[in-house]
Short mmCIF file of C-alpha atoms in Angstrom, two decimals:
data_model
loop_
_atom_site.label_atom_id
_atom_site.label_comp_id
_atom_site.label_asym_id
_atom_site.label_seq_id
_atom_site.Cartn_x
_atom_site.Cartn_y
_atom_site.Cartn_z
CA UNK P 19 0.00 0.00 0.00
CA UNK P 20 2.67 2.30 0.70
CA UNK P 21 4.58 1.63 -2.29
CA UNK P 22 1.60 2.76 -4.00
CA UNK P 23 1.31 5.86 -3.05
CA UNK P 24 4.83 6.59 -2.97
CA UNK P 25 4.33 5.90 -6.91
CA UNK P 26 1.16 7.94 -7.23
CA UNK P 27 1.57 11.27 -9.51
CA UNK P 28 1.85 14.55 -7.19
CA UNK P 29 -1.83 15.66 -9.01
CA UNK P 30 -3.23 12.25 -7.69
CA UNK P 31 -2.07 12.23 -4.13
CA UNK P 32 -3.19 15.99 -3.59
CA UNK P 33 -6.76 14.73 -4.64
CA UNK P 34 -6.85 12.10 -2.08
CA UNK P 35 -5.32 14.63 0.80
CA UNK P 36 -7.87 17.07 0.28
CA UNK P 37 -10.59 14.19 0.77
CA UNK P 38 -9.51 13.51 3.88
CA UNK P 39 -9.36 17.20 5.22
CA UNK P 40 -12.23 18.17 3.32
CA UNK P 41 -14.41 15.49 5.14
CA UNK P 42 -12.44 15.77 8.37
CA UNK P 43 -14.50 19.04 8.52
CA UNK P 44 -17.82 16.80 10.20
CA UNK P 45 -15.54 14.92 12.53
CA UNK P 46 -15.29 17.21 15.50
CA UNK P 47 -19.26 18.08 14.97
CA UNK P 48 -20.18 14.78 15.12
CA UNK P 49 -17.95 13.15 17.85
CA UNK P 50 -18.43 16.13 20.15
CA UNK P 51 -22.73 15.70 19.92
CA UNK P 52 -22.31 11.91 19.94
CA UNK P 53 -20.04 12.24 23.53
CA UNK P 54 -22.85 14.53 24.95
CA UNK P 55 -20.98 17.57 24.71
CA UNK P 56 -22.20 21.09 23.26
CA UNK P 57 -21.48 21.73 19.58
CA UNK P 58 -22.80 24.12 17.47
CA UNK P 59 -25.12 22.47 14.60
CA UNK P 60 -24.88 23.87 11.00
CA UNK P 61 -27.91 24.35 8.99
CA UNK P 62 -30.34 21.43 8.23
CA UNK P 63 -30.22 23.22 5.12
CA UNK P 64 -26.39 23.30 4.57
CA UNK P 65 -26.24 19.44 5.84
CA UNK P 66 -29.35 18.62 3.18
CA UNK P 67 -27.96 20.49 0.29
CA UNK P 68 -24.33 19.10 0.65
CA UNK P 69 -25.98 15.59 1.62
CA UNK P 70 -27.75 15.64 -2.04
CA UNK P 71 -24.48 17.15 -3.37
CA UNK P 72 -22.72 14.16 -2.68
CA UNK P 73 -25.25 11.68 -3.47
CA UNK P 74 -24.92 13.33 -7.11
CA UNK P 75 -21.23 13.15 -6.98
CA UNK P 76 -21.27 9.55 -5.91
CA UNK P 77 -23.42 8.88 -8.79
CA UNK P 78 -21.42 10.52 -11.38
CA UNK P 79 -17.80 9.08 -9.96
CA UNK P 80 -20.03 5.06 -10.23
CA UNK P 81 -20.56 5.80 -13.39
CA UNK P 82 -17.38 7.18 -14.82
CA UNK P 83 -15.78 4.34 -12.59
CA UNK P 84 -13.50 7.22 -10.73
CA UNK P 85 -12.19 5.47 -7.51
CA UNK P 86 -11.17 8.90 -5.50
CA UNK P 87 -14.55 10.22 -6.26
CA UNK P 88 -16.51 6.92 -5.11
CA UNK P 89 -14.27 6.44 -2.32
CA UNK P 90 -14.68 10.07 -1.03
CA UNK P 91 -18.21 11.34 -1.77
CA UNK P 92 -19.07 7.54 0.07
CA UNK P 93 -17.12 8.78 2.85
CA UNK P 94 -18.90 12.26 2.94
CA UNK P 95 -22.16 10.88 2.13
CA UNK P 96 -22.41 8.41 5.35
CA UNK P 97 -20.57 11.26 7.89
CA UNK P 98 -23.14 13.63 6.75
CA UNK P 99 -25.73 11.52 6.79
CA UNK P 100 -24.68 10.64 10.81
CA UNK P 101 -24.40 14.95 10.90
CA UNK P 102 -27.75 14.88 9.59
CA UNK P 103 -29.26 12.09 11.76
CA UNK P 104 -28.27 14.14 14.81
CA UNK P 105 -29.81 16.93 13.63
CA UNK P 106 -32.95 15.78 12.90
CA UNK P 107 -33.59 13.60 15.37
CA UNK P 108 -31.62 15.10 18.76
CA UNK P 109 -31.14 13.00 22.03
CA UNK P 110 -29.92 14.51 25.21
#
């Protein structure tokens, strides 16, 4: 695995960096609700339009067969859709 990516064109291994800190953005969010501690929510609108968003995305990457783009709009898709679970349907 590491060999891999040591071989993997500079263009290519920027594109899978910024998936991870583009969908690191939900993490703190998400954990900090889930442990019972207070976070501020974004939007059900944001969460909604970005959830769709992605869903789009994921369709698009399935269908040109684009691994980075399945892998991360998956990726987005389910921690948004946990973001968006919490929103809509609060415990505490």
């Amino acid at each position: 695995m590491f060999q891999r990516i040591k071989n993997m064109a500079a263009p290519e291994l920027a594109g899978w960096l910024a998936m991870v800190m583009l969908h690191s953005n939900t993490i703190p969010t998400t954990v900090s609700l889930i442990l019972g501690y207070k976070a501020i929510l974004p939007p059900l609108s944001m969460v909604l339009l970005t959830w769709a968003g992605l869903g789009l995305y994921f369709w698009r990457a399935v269908y040109q067969h684009d691994m980075l783009y399945m892998v991360s709009n998956g990726i987005g898709f389910m921690l948004n859709s946990i973001l968006l679970a919490i929103i809509v349907f609060p415990w505490g």
